Amino acid sequence: MSPPPRKANLFGGTREQRPGAFDSKLLAFAEDLRSEGVAIGTSELLDAFEALGHVHWTAQTEFREALAATLAKSQEDRRIFELVFERFFFRAAEAEASRRGVAESHTGGEATQIDLDTLREQIALALRDGSDASLRDLARLAISAFAGGEGSGVLGVDVQRIRRALGLRTEPQLGLPEDDPRRQGIPREQLRRFEQHLRRELERDLIERTASLPPKRPLTELDRALPTGPIQDLAAVHRVVAQLKRRLATQGHELRGRKRHAHVDFRRTMRASLETGGVPIALKYRPQRPRRPEIFVLCDVSTSVTSASTFFLSVLHALHDAFRKLRSFVFIERISEVTEVFERERDFPAASQAVSRDAGVADVSGYTDYGRVWMEFLALIEDELHPRATVIVLGDARTNGRPPREDAFAAITAKAGRTFWLNPEPRLYWNYGDSVISAYERHCTAFECWRTDQLEEFVKALTAPVTA
Amino acid sequence: MPEHPASVEAVAQGLRQVGYLPGESTALVSFLAAKLGKPVLVEGPAGVGKTELAKALSRYLKRTLVRLQCYEGLDEAKALYEWNYRKQLLRIQTESEGAGWQEVQEDIFSEEFLLPRPLMSAIAAQEPVVLLIDEIDKTDQEFEAMLLELLSDFQISIPELGRIEARTLPVVLLTSNNTRELTEALKRRCLYLWLDYPALEHELEIVRLHSPELDQTVAQRLVEIVQEVRELDLKKPPSIAESIDWARALLLLGAEEINAATFRETMSVIVKHRTDLDTVAERVGVKLADVTPAA
C-alpha cells in the first residue's frame, strides 16, 4: 500500500553524490528563507553545502537537521525554517512529479471495501502510536472515503469536514467502548498533526487533478506571530514573558566601554589626589547606575482588545517582577488602580482573576473612553508625575467615537519624562475606523506590539540607559 | 587514542555508551562539529543537558575537556593568556648585568613567560581537546568579539609574540541560556543546536539510564508527573537534571509508588520556588490524592 518514494526522484535516487541541479535547488531554498526574513549569508550557505557532504542526505531527518544547524541560528529562525522547509520541498517535489507525470496510485477502489468504522478506529490508534508513515496512508484512505473525489475546493473546509466525519475530537466521548482511544479525547497536538497530513494529501490531490501548482502561499505574520488569540496557547505567551523577565533582569547591567564611566566624581577625585600631594593623578568616576525608572502602566481591558489583554496583563505581571517602583492601572470606561493586586499576588493566574474580580472598573457600556481615562489619570496622579517617570499605555486607541482629548494626554506626557504606547494592532490598521492613535502618537513613542520581536524592541527602548 | 566518528549513528551510539542519550539533531550536530571543525552554539532552557553534552563528547571522543565558565567581566587575561610578570621580573633581576636591553626584551616575551588560560591551552594542546565555553551570554560583547578570531581560525594573536596557531583542532561547544541576543558575527561562525525538554519516552530512557534500580512503573509515573508539572506556568520548570535527582531521592527513600504523601515530601526536589510549590501542590498534588486510593 505504501506509495513509491517520489522524493527520491528529485534527490536523485539513492546515489550518494549530489546531482548538479541540486545545488541550485538549495540556493533557491535559501532565497526562499531570505524572503521570509531569515538572514542567511554566503558563509552559512557554504557551511550548509559542506555539512551536506557529510550526511546521508537522502535520509530526510538528517538532511533537514543538517540544513537547520547551518542556516537557522536562533529559535525564531528555526521555526520559520521548519515552515519554509515544508513548503519548499513539498512544492519542489510536486512540481517535479507533475512535470514527469508521476501520480500516486489511487486507492479509491480499496476504500469502498473498508468498513468506515474500522477506518475510524485505525486512525485513532495510529494517532496514539504516532507513526508518520501510517498516518499519511490513513489520511489518503480517509480522503478517498469521505471527500468523495472533488471536495469543496477550499482545503481548510475539507480538512475539518473529514475530521468531523472521523469522529476525532479533543473532548472525551464517553459513549464509545472502553478500549477506543477516542474515549478519553485526542490530544490537540496529535490532532493537529493528522490535520496537517490531511491538508498535504488534499493539496497533492489538487495538484494532480489540475496538473499545475497553486501560487506559493507566503508565511502570514500570524504563522510566526505571538500567540495572542484566546484559542491559542497561553503557555506560549508565558514563555515569551519568562524570557522577557530574564532580559529585564539583566538589562542595564551590561553598560560597556566608554559609557561605563561617564562622569568624573569630582569629590572623590580630589580626595584621592591627597595621596599624590594634591595632584589629581587617578581620576575617580561616578558609577552609572542602570535606570530604574518609576513606571506608570495604563492597560486597556475592554472587549476590543480581549485577545490581547491576557497578554498585556502577563506583560504587566512581568514588569512588576522587574521594577519595584511600578504602579499599574486598568481601564475601560474609567480607571482603577491594580498595583496592590499585582504586588499581593505573585502568581499570574490568580492575579488576573483578582483583577477581573475586584478591579471594579466602572464598566457601564463596556466601551473604552480614552478622554475620560486621561482626565481621571491626571486628577489621580498629576502631582506624582515627574521627569524621571515613565508612562506606558497598553491599548488600541479606539475611542468608540468619543472625544480623544489629546490635550489631556499631552498634559500627561509633558509632565512625565517618557511615554510609550503599545498598540496590539498591526500598523496597517492604525487610524482606520475609530482608531485615533495618530493624535496620541504626536506626544509619545508608539510601538506596534503583537509579535515577540516587537515586544523586545520595546523592552530595549524601555531599559536603554538615559544619560541625564 | 582519540575517536574519529565515521557516521551520525556512530556518534549516537558512542554518546549512549558514555551515558548520554542524544536526540536526533544532537547526534547529527555533534557529528558535523567533529567533521567540519566548526564550533557549536547550544541553546536551550537551563538543565536540559547542554554542559553534559560537552562532557559526554569529551568522554566519547577520548579527549580532555577544557572548560571556560563565563561571567560578567571576564577578560582576556583570564580567558586567553597572561604574562607571568613575576617570572619576568626574576629573569631581569638575575641577569641584570651584562645582558643588553634587546636581548632581555626578546627573552622575557617568549612562550616560557606566558601563562596559558583555558582558551589558549585548548588550542595549544598536543592532543585535540573538547573546549566548552559555558554560558557565553553572561559575558560582555567585547569578549564575544575577542572570541571570533579563535573560533573561525583557531588562532590567537599576541602583540608581543605574534600569532599562535592551533596545533590541533578542538571541538568547541558554546552554551547559552539566551539571556541576551548574541551577536550575528558569533552566530555566523557556529552551527546551531537548540536543546529542548525531551519527549516522554526519551526522558524515561534518560531517567532509567541514571537510576536503573528504580522500579519501571515508578519511573514511568515520575516522568509523567514531571512532564505535567512542566506544562504549568512556573518560575522555574523542572529540567532533566531535576527528574534525575528526584529519581535518586525516591530510590533513597525506598518509595514503591508515587502517591500524594511521597509527592508532598519530595516535591521540593523538582520545584525550587515557594510560589511554584503552591501551584504544583494545588494542581498536581491534588490529582494524585484522587488517583492513589483507586490504584
mmCIF file with all atom_site columns, N, CA and C in Angstrom, chain A residues 39 41 43-44 47 50-51 54-55 61-62 64-66 69-70 72-75 238 243 246-247 250 253-254 256-257 321 346-348, chain B residues 8-9 24-25 28-29 31-32 35-36 38 72 140-142 177-181 184 187-188 190-192 194 233 235 275 279 283:
data_model
loop_
_atom_site.group_PDB
_atom_site.id
_atom_site.type_symbol
_atom_site.label_atom_id
_atom_site.label_alt_id
_atom_site.label_comp_id
_atom_site.label_asym_id
_atom_site.label_entity_id
_atom_site.label_seq_id
_atom_site.pdbx_PDB_ins_code
_atom_site.Cartn_x
_atom_site.Cartn_y
_atom_site.Cartn_z
_atom_site.occupancy
_atom_site.B_iso_or_equiv
_atom_site.pdbx_formal_charge
_atom_site.auth_seq_id
_atom_site.auth_comp_id
_atom_site.auth_asym_id
_atom_site.auth_atom_id
_atom_site.pdbx_PDB_model_num
ATOM 1   N N  . ALA A 1 39  ? 18.164 35.798 8.039  1.00 0.00 ? 39  ALA A N  1
ATOM 2   C CA . ALA A 1 39  ? 19.393 36.351 7.471  1.00 0.00 ? 39  ALA A CA 1
ATOM 3   C C  . ALA A 1 39  ? 20.359 35.217 7.164  1.00 0.00 ? 39  ALA A C  1
ATOM 4   N N  . GLY A 1 41  ? 23.811 34.363 5.147  1.00 0.00 ? 41  GLY A N  1
ATOM 5   C CA . GLY A 1 41  ? 24.941 34.899 4.418  1.00 0.00 ? 41  GLY A CA 1
ATOM 6   C C  . GLY A 1 41  ? 25.587 33.819 3.581  1.00 0.00 ? 41  GLY A C  1
ATOM 7   N N  . SER A 1 43  ? 28.485 32.679 3.934  1.00 0.00 ? 43  SER A N  1
ATOM 8   C CA . SER A 1 43  ? 29.218 31.734 4.768  1.00 0.00 ? 43  SER A CA 1
ATOM 9   C C  . SER A 1 43  ? 28.307 30.632 5.283  1.00 0.00 ? 43  SER A C  1
ATOM 10  N N  . GLU A 1 44  ? 27.050 30.996 5.590  1.00 0.00 ? 44  GLU A N  1
ATOM 11  C CA . GLU A 1 44  ? 26.108 29.978 6.040  1.00 0.00 ? 44  GLU A CA 1
ATOM 12  C C  . GLU A 1 44  ? 25.851 28.958 4.930  1.00 0.00 ? 44  GLU A C  1
ATOM 13  N N  . ASP A 1 47  ? 28.680 26.629 4.551  1.00 0.00 ? 47  ASP A N  1
ATOM 14  C CA . ASP A 1 47  ? 28.610 25.643 5.633  1.00 0.00 ? 47  ASP A CA 1
ATOM 15  C C  . ASP A 1 47  ? 27.585 24.569 5.316  1.00 0.00 ? 47  ASP A C  1
ATOM 16  N N  . GLU A 1 50  ? 28.842 22.191 2.834  1.00 0.00 ? 50  GLU A N  1
ATOM 17  C CA . GLU A 1 50  ? 29.869 21.331 3.398  1.00 0.00 ? 50  GLU A CA 1
ATOM 18  C C  . GLU A 1 50  ? 29.244 20.277 4.307  1.00 0.00 ? 50  GLU A C  1
ATOM 19  N N  . ALA A 1 51  ? 28.274 20.733 5.100  1.00 0.00 ? 51  ALA A N  1
ATOM 20  C CA . ALA A 1 51  ? 27.627 19.802 6.019  1.00 0.00 ? 51  ALA A CA 1
ATOM 21  C C  . ALA A 1 51  ? 26.927 18.693 5.250  1.00 0.00 ? 51  ALA A C  1
ATOM 22  N N  . HIS A 1 54  ? 28.601 15.541 4.373  1.00 0.00 ? 54  HIS A N  1
ATOM 23  C CA . HIS A 1 54  ? 28.944 14.564 5.406  1.00 0.00 ? 54  HIS A CA 1
ATOM 24  C C  . HIS A 1 54  ? 27.776 13.733 5.881  1.00 0.00 ? 54  HIS A C  1
ATOM 25  N N  . VAL A 1 55  ? 26.563 14.072 5.463  1.00 0.00 ? 55  VAL A N  1
ATOM 26  C CA . VAL A 1 55  ? 25.430 13.280 5.939  1.00 0.00 ? 55  VAL A CA 1
ATOM 27  C C  . VAL A 1 55  ? 24.829 12.507 4.780  1.00 0.00 ? 55  VAL A C  1
ATOM 28  N N  . THR A 1 61  ? 15.410 13.238 7.884  1.00 0.00 ? 61  THR A N  1
ATOM 29  C CA . THR A 1 61  ? 15.692 13.967 9.131  1.00 0.00 ? 61  THR A CA 1
ATOM 30  C C  . THR A 1 61  ? 17.110 14.523 9.126  1.00 0.00 ? 61  THR A C  1
ATOM 31  N N  . GLU A 1 62  ? 18.066 13.669 8.737  1.00 0.00 ? 62  GLU A N  1
ATOM 32  C CA . GLU A 1 62  ? 19.450 14.128 8.758  1.00 0.00 ? 62  GLU A CA 1
ATOM 33  C C  . GLU A 1 62  ? 19.626 15.324 7.837  1.00 0.00 ? 62  GLU A C  1
ATOM 34  N N  . ARG A 1 64  ? 17.390 17.475 6.905  1.00 0.00 ? 64  ARG A N  1
ATOM 35  C CA . ARG A 1 64  ? 16.766 18.676 7.431  1.00 0.00 ? 64  ARG A CA 1
ATOM 36  C C  . ARG A 1 64  ? 17.561 19.258 8.598  1.00 0.00 ? 64  ARG A C  1
ATOM 37  N N  . GLU A 1 65  ? 17.998 18.372 9.505  1.00 0.00 ? 65  GLU A N  1
ATOM 38  C CA . GLU A 1 65  ? 18.725 18.860 10.675 1.00 0.00 ? 65  GLU A CA 1
ATOM 39  C C  . GLU A 1 65  ? 20.052 19.496 10.281 1.00 0.00 ? 65  GLU A C  1
ATOM 40  N N  . ALA A 1 66  ? 20.716 18.913 9.298  1.00 0.00 ? 66  ALA A N  1
ATOM 41  C CA . ALA A 1 66  ? 21.997 19.471 8.867  1.00 0.00 ? 66  ALA A CA 1
ATOM 42  C C  . ALA A 1 66  ? 21.791 20.871 8.310  1.00 0.00 ? 66  ALA A C  1
ATOM 43  N N  . ALA A 1 69  ? 20.904 23.261 11.238 1.00 0.00 ? 69  ALA A N  1
ATOM 44  C CA . ALA A 1 69  ? 22.030 23.615 12.106 1.00 0.00 ? 69  ALA A CA 1
ATOM 45  C C  . ALA A 1 69  ? 22.921 24.662 11.458 1.00 0.00 ? 69  ALA A C  1
ATOM 46  N N  . THR A 1 70  ? 22.973 24.669 10.129 1.00 0.00 ? 70  THR A N  1
ATOM 47  C CA . THR A 1 70  ? 23.856 25.624 9.482  1.00 0.00 ? 70  THR A CA 1
ATOM 48  C C  . THR A 1 70  ? 23.142 26.899 9.054  1.00 0.00 ? 70  THR A C  1
ATOM 49  N N  . ALA A 1 72  ? 19.700 28.095 10.262 1.00 0.00 ? 72  ALA A N  1
ATOM 50  C CA . ALA A 1 72  ? 18.813 28.794 11.203 1.00 0.00 ? 72  ALA A CA 1
ATOM 51  C C  . ALA A 1 72  ? 19.517 28.938 12.540 1.00 0.00 ? 72  ALA A C  1
ATOM 52  N N  . LYS A 1 73  ? 19.834 30.182 12.916 1.00 0.00 ? 73  LYS A N  1
ATOM 53  C CA . LYS A 1 73  ? 20.710 30.372 14.071 1.00 0.00 ? 73  LYS A CA 1
ATOM 54  C C  . LYS A 1 73  ? 19.998 30.896 15.314 1.00 0.00 ? 73  LYS A C  1
ATOM 55  N N  . SER A 1 74  ? 18.705 30.787 15.349 1.00 0.00 ? 74  SER A N  1
ATOM 56  C CA . SER A 1 74  ? 18.022 31.107 16.598 1.00 0.00 ? 74  SER A CA 1
ATOM 57  C C  . SER A 1 74  ? 16.716 30.342 16.601 1.00 0.00 ? 74  SER A C  1
ATOM 58  N N  . GLN A 1 75  ? 16.047 30.364 17.739 1.00 0.00 ? 75  GLN A N  1
ATOM 59  C CA . GLN A 1 75  ? 14.829 29.580 17.841 1.00 0.00 ? 75  GLN A CA 1
ATOM 60  C C  . GLN A 1 75  ? 13.753 30.103 16.896 1.00 0.00 ? 75  GLN A C  1
ATOM 61  N N  . HIS A 1 238 ? 3.429  32.871 27.929 1.00 0.00 ? 238 HIS A N  1
ATOM 62  C CA . HIS A 1 238 ? 4.191  32.873 29.165 1.00 0.00 ? 238 HIS A CA 1
ATOM 63  C C  . HIS A 1 238 ? 5.657  32.592 28.937 1.00 0.00 ? 238 HIS A C  1
ATOM 64  N N  . GLN A 1 243 ? 11.016 34.895 29.232 1.00 0.00 ? 243 GLN A N  1
ATOM 65  C CA . GLN A 1 243 ? 12.268 35.366 28.655 1.00 0.00 ? 243 GLN A CA 1
ATOM 66  C C  . GLN A 1 243 ? 12.417 36.865 28.864 1.00 0.00 ? 243 GLN A C  1
ATOM 67  N N  . ARG A 1 246 ? 13.759 37.582 32.238 1.00 0.00 ? 246 ARG A N  1
ATOM 68  C CA . ARG A 1 246 ? 15.208 37.387 32.348 1.00 0.00 ? 246 ARG A CA 1
ATOM 69  C C  . ARG A 1 246 ? 15.948 38.545 31.711 1.00 0.00 ? 246 ARG A C  1
ATOM 70  N N  . ARG A 1 247 ? 15.457 38.967 30.542 1.00 0.00 ? 247 ARG A N  1
ATOM 71  C CA . ARG A 1 247 ? 16.121 40.062 29.852 1.00 0.00 ? 247 ARG A CA 1
ATOM 72  C C  . ARG A 1 247 ? 16.052 41.326 30.681 1.00 0.00 ? 247 ARG A C  1
ATOM 73  N N  . THR A 1 250 ? 18.554 41.342 33.404 1.00 0.00 ? 250 THR A N  1
ATOM 74  C CA . THR A 1 250 ? 19.966 41.537 33.056 1.00 0.00 ? 250 THR A CA 1
ATOM 75  C C  . THR A 1 250 ? 20.201 42.837 32.307 1.00 0.00 ? 250 THR A C  1
ATOM 76  N N  . HIS A 1 253 ? 22.650 46.106 33.029 1.00 0.00 ? 253 HIS A N  1
ATOM 77  C CA . HIS A 1 253 ? 23.864 45.739 33.727 1.00 0.00 ? 253 HIS A CA 1
ATOM 78  C C  . HIS A 1 253 ? 25.018 45.636 32.761 1.00 0.00 ? 253 HIS A C  1
ATOM 79  N N  . GLU A 1 254 ? 24.723 45.783 31.487 1.00 0.00 ? 254 GLU A N  1
ATOM 80  C CA . GLU A 1 254 ? 25.753 45.482 30.523 1.00 0.00 ? 254 GLU A CA 1
ATOM 81  C C  . GLU A 1 254 ? 26.276 46.744 29.841 1.00 0.00 ? 254 GLU A C  1
ATOM 82  N N  . ARG A 1 256 ? 28.814 49.242 28.707 1.00 0.00 ? 256 ARG A N  1
ATOM 83  C CA . ARG A 1 256 ? 30.198 48.884 28.476 1.00 0.00 ? 256 ARG A CA 1
ATOM 84  C C  . ARG A 1 256 ? 30.965 50.054 27.924 1.00 0.00 ? 256 ARG A C  1
ATOM 85  N N  . GLY A 1 257 ? 32.261 49.799 27.804 1.00 0.00 ? 257 GLY A N  1
ATOM 86  C CA . GLY A 1 257 ? 33.147 50.718 27.110 1.00 0.00 ? 257 GLY A CA 1
ATOM 87  C C  . GLY A 1 257 ? 33.096 52.102 27.711 1.00 0.00 ? 257 GLY A C  1
ATOM 88  N N  . ASP A 1 321 ? 7.520  42.189 38.356 1.00 0.00 ? 321 ASP A N  1
ATOM 89  C CA . ASP A 1 321 ? 8.628  41.430 38.916 1.00 0.00 ? 321 ASP A CA 1
ATOM 90  C C  . ASP A 1 321 ? 9.946  42.176 38.772 1.00 0.00 ? 321 ASP A C  1
ATOM 91  N N  . ARG A 1 346 ? 1.667  36.943 43.563 1.00 0.00 ? 346 ARG A N  1
ATOM 92  C CA . ARG A 1 346 ? 2.854  36.730 42.755 1.00 0.00 ? 346 ARG A CA 1
ATOM 93  C C  . ARG A 1 346 ? 2.564  35.779 41.609 1.00 0.00 ? 346 ARG A C  1
ATOM 94  N N  . ASP A 1 347 ? 1.430  35.133 41.674 1.00 0.00 ? 347 ASP A N  1
ATOM 95  C CA . ASP A 1 347 ? 1.103  34.087 40.730 1.00 0.00 ? 347 ASP A CA 1
ATOM 96  C C  . ASP A 1 347 ? 0.210  34.680 39.642 1.00 0.00 ? 347 ASP A C  1
ATOM 97  N N  . PHE A 1 348 ? 0.550  34.442 38.388 1.00 0.00 ? 348 PHE A N  1
ATOM 98  C CA . PHE A 1 348 ? -0.169 35.149 37.339 1.00 0.00 ? 348 PHE A CA 1
ATOM 99  C C  . PHE A 1 348 ? -1.662 34.838 37.237 1.00 0.00 ? 348 PHE A C  1
ATOM 100 N N  . VAL B 2 8   ? 26.786 9.482  11.664 1.00 0.00 ? 8   VAL B N  1
ATOM 101 C CA . VAL B 2 8   ? 25.909 10.022 12.703 1.00 0.00 ? 8   VAL B CA 1
ATOM 102 C C  . VAL B 2 8   ? 25.520 8.928  13.688 1.00 0.00 ? 8   VAL B C  1
ATOM 103 N N  . GLU B 2 9   ? 25.257 7.728  13.148 1.00 0.00 ? 9   GLU B N  1
ATOM 104 C CA . GLU B 2 9   ? 24.861 6.627  14.035 1.00 0.00 ? 9   GLU B CA 1
ATOM 105 C C  . GLU B 2 9   ? 25.979 6.311  15.013 1.00 0.00 ? 9   GLU B C  1
ATOM 106 N N  . GLU B 2 24  ? 17.879 13.242 18.011 1.00 0.00 ? 24  GLU B N  1
ATOM 107 C CA . GLU B 2 24  ? 18.412 13.014 16.670 1.00 0.00 ? 24  GLU B CA 1
ATOM 108 C C  . GLU B 2 24  ? 19.264 14.185 16.173 1.00 0.00 ? 24  GLU B C  1
ATOM 109 N N  . SER B 2 25  ? 18.817 15.420 16.503 1.00 0.00 ? 25  SER B N  1
ATOM 110 C CA . SER B 2 25  ? 19.609 16.541 15.998 1.00 0.00 ? 25  SER B CA 1
ATOM 111 C C  . SER B 2 25  ? 20.905 16.695 16.789 1.00 0.00 ? 25  SER B C  1
ATOM 112 N N  . LEU B 2 28  ? 23.508 14.456 15.276 1.00 0.00 ? 28  LEU B N  1
ATOM 113 C CA . LEU B 2 28  ? 23.900 14.950 13.960 1.00 0.00 ? 28  LEU B CA 1
ATOM 114 C C  . LEU B 2 28  ? 24.805 16.163 14.065 1.00 0.00 ? 28  LEU B C  1
ATOM 115 N N  . VAL B 2 29  ? 24.416 17.112 14.905 1.00 0.00 ? 29  VAL B N  1
ATOM 116 C CA . VAL B 2 29  ? 25.211 18.332 15.006 1.00 0.00 ? 29  VAL B CA 1
ATOM 117 C C  . VAL B 2 29  ? 26.590 18.035 15.616 1.00 0.00 ? 29  VAL B C  1
ATOM 118 N N  . PHE B 2 31  ? 28.219 15.312 15.265 1.00 0.00 ? 31  PHE B N  1
ATOM 119 C CA . PHE B 2 31  ? 28.966 14.689 14.180 1.00 0.00 ? 31  PHE B CA 1
ATOM 120 C C  . PHE B 2 31  ? 29.522 15.745 13.224 1.00 0.00 ? 31  PHE B C  1
ATOM 121 N N  . LEU B 2 32  ? 28.640 16.680 12.839 1.00 0.00 ? 32  LEU B N  1
ATOM 122 C CA . LEU B 2 32  ? 29.070 17.740 11.926 1.00 0.00 ? 32  LEU B CA 1
ATOM 123 C C  . LEU B 2 32  ? 30.179 18.573 12.555 1.00 0.00 ? 32  LEU B C  1
ATOM 124 N N  . LYS B 2 35  ? 33.332 16.775 12.207 1.00 0.00 ? 35  LYS B N  1
ATOM 125 C CA . LYS B 2 35  ? 33.753 16.650 10.810 1.00 0.00 ? 35  LYS B CA 1
ATOM 126 C C  . LYS B 2 35  ? 34.198 17.998 10.233 1.00 0.00 ? 35  LYS B C  1
ATOM 127 N N  . LEU B 2 36  ? 33.361 19.022 10.452 1.00 0.00 ? 36  LEU B N  1
ATOM 128 C CA . LEU B 2 36  ? 33.640 20.312 9.821  1.00 0.00 ? 36  LEU B CA 1
ATOM 129 C C  . LEU B 2 36  ? 34.607 21.148 10.638 1.00 0.00 ? 36  LEU B C  1
ATOM 130 N N  . LYS B 2 38  ? 33.732 22.966 13.146 1.00 0.00 ? 38  LYS B N  1
ATOM 131 C CA . LYS B 2 38  ? 33.075 24.242 13.445 1.00 0.00 ? 38  LYS B CA 1
ATOM 132 C C  . LYS B 2 38  ? 32.586 24.231 14.880 1.00 0.00 ? 38  LYS B C  1
ATOM 133 N N  . GLU B 2 72  ? 30.211 37.846 34.018 1.00 0.00 ? 72  GLU B N  1
ATOM 134 C CA . GLU B 2 72  ? 30.315 39.247 33.669 1.00 0.00 ? 72  GLU B CA 1
ATOM 135 C C  . GLU B 2 72  ? 31.690 39.764 34.063 1.00 0.00 ? 72  GLU B C  1
ATOM 136 N N  . ASP B 2 140 ? 30.435 40.109 28.253 1.00 0.00 ? 140 ASP B N  1
ATOM 137 C CA . ASP B 2 140 ? 30.179 41.338 27.503 1.00 0.00 ? 140 ASP B CA 1
ATOM 138 C C  . ASP B 2 140 ? 30.351 41.066 26.019 1.00 0.00 ? 140 ASP B C  1
ATOM 139 N N  . GLN B 2 141 ? 29.886 42.031 25.237 1.00 0.00 ? 141 GLN B N  1
ATOM 140 C CA . GLN B 2 141 ? 30.033 41.859 23.794 1.00 0.00 ? 141 GLN B CA 1
ATOM 141 C C  . GLN B 2 141 ? 31.485 41.903 23.340 1.00 0.00 ? 141 GLN B C  1
ATOM 142 N N  . GLU B 2 142 ? 32.325 42.654 24.062 1.00 0.00 ? 142 GLU B N  1
ATOM 143 C CA . GLU B 2 142 ? 33.740 42.710 23.674 1.00 0.00 ? 142 GLU B CA 1
ATOM 144 C C  . GLU B 2 142 ? 34.368 41.330 23.712 1.00 0.00 ? 142 GLU B C  1
ATOM 145 N N  . ASN B 2 177 ? 22.097 30.506 27.719 1.00 0.00 ? 177 ASN B N  1
ATOM 146 C CA . ASN B 2 177 ? 20.746 30.402 28.259 1.00 0.00 ? 177 ASN B CA 1
ATOM 147 C C  . ASN B 2 177 ? 19.831 31.439 27.645 1.00 0.00 ? 177 ASN B C  1
ATOM 148 N N  . ASN B 2 178 ? 20.356 32.109 26.617 1.00 0.00 ? 178 ASN B N  1
ATOM 149 C CA . ASN B 2 178 ? 19.524 33.049 25.880 1.00 0.00 ? 178 ASN B CA 1
ATOM 150 C C  . ASN B 2 178 ? 19.081 34.237 26.730 1.00 0.00 ? 178 ASN B C  1
ATOM 151 N N  . THR B 2 179 ? 19.924 34.687 27.666 1.00 0.00 ? 179 THR B N  1
ATOM 152 C CA . THR B 2 179 ? 19.523 35.867 28.423 1.00 0.00 ? 179 THR B CA 1
ATOM 153 C C  . THR B 2 179 ? 19.793 37.130 27.640 1.00 0.00 ? 179 THR B C  1
ATOM 154 N N  . ARG B 2 180 ? 20.650 37.059 26.645 1.00 0.00 ? 180 ARG B N  1
ATOM 155 C CA . ARG B 2 180 ? 20.720 38.200 25.744 1.00 0.00 ? 180 ARG B CA 1
ATOM 156 C C  . ARG B 2 180 ? 21.008 37.674 24.346 1.00 0.00 ? 180 ARG B C  1
ATOM 157 N N  . GLU B 2 181 ? 20.702 38.487 23.376 1.00 0.00 ? 181 GLU B N  1
ATOM 158 C CA . GLU B 2 181 ? 20.907 38.115 21.992 1.00 0.00 ? 181 GLU B CA 1
ATOM 159 C C  . GLU B 2 181 ? 22.409 38.120 21.718 1.00 0.00 ? 181 GLU B C  1
ATOM 160 N N  . GLU B 2 184 ? 25.474 38.654 15.684 1.00 0.00 ? 184 GLU B N  1
ATOM 161 C CA . GLU B 2 184 ? 25.370 37.930 14.425 1.00 0.00 ? 184 GLU B CA 1
ATOM 162 C C  . GLU B 2 184 ? 26.708 37.295 14.052 1.00 0.00 ? 184 GLU B C  1
ATOM 163 N N  . LYS B 2 187 ? 27.244 34.094 15.844 1.00 0.00 ? 187 LYS B N  1
ATOM 164 C CA . LYS B 2 187 ? 26.335 33.052 15.371 1.00 0.00 ? 187 LYS B CA 1
ATOM 165 C C  . LYS B 2 187 ? 26.759 32.531 14.005 1.00 0.00 ? 187 LYS B C  1
ATOM 166 N N  . ARG B 2 188 ? 27.224 33.477 13.184 1.00 0.00 ? 188 ARG B N  1
ATOM 167 C CA . ARG B 2 188 ? 27.607 33.121 11.826 1.00 0.00 ? 188 ARG B CA 1
ATOM 168 C C  . ARG B 2 188 ? 28.693 32.045 11.811 1.00 0.00 ? 188 ARG B C  1
ATOM 169 N N  . CYS B 2 190 ? 29.111 29.683 13.943 1.00 0.00 ? 190 CYS B N  1
ATOM 170 C CA . CYS B 2 190 ? 28.771 28.457 14.677 1.00 0.00 ? 190 CYS B CA 1
ATOM 171 C C  . CYS B 2 190 ? 27.685 27.657 13.970 1.00 0.00 ? 190 CYS B C  1
ATOM 172 N N  . LEU B 2 191 ? 27.668 26.365 14.272 1.00 0.00 ? 191 LEU B N  1
ATOM 173 C CA . LEU B 2 191 ? 26.490 25.567 13.988 1.00 0.00 ? 191 LEU B CA 1
ATOM 174 C C  . LEU B 2 191 ? 25.527 25.817 15.131 1.00 0.00 ? 191 LEU B C  1
ATOM 175 N N  . TYR B 2 192 ? 24.247 25.649 14.866 1.00 0.00 ? 192 TYR B N  1
ATOM 176 C CA . TYR B 2 192 ? 23.278 25.979 15.897 1.00 0.00 ? 192 TYR B CA 1
ATOM 177 C C  . TYR B 2 192 ? 22.536 24.726 16.340 1.00 0.00 ? 192 TYR B C  1
ATOM 178 N N  . TRP B 2 194 ? 19.506 23.634 19.112 1.00 0.00 ? 194 TRP B N  1
ATOM 179 C CA . TRP B 2 194 ? 18.548 24.002 20.145 1.00 0.00 ? 194 TRP B CA 1
ATOM 180 C C  . TRP B 2 194 ? 18.167 22.744 20.908 1.00 0.00 ? 194 TRP B C  1
ATOM 181 N N  . ASP B 2 233 ? 2.471  26.924 34.577 1.00 0.00 ? 233 ASP B N  1
ATOM 182 C CA . ASP B 2 233 ? 3.208  28.174 34.403 1.00 0.00 ? 233 ASP B CA 1
ATOM 183 C C  . ASP B 2 233 ? 4.061  28.400 35.653 1.00 0.00 ? 233 ASP B C  1
ATOM 184 N N  . LYS B 2 235 ? 7.873  29.485 37.627 1.00 0.00 ? 235 LYS B N  1
ATOM 185 C CA . LYS B 2 235 ? 9.044  30.363 37.511 1.00 0.00 ? 235 LYS B CA 1
ATOM 186 C C  . LYS B 2 235 ? 10.203 29.561 36.963 1.00 0.00 ? 235 LYS B C  1
ATOM 187 N N  . THR B 2 275 ? 6.430  30.007 45.470 1.00 0.00 ? 275 THR B N  1
ATOM 188 C CA . THR B 2 275 ? 5.143  30.166 44.790 1.00 0.00 ? 275 THR B CA 1
ATOM 189 C C  . THR B 2 275 ? 4.871  28.985 43.870 1.00 0.00 ? 275 THR B C  1
ATOM 190 N N  . THR B 2 279 ? 1.637  26.277 43.574 1.00 0.00 ? 279 THR B N  1
ATOM 191 C CA . THR B 2 279 ? 0.940  25.963 42.331 1.00 0.00 ? 279 THR B CA 1
ATOM 192 C C  . THR B 2 279 ? 0.946  24.466 42.071 1.00 0.00 ? 279 THR B C  1
ATOM 193 N N  . ARG B 2 283 ? -2.207 21.932 41.827 1.00 0.00 ? 283 ARG B N  1
ATOM 194 C CA . ARG B 2 283 ? -2.646 21.352 40.562 1.00 0.00 ? 283 ARG B CA 1
ATOM 195 C C  . ARG B 2 283 ? -2.358 19.855 40.460 1.00 0.00 ? 283 ARG B C  1
#
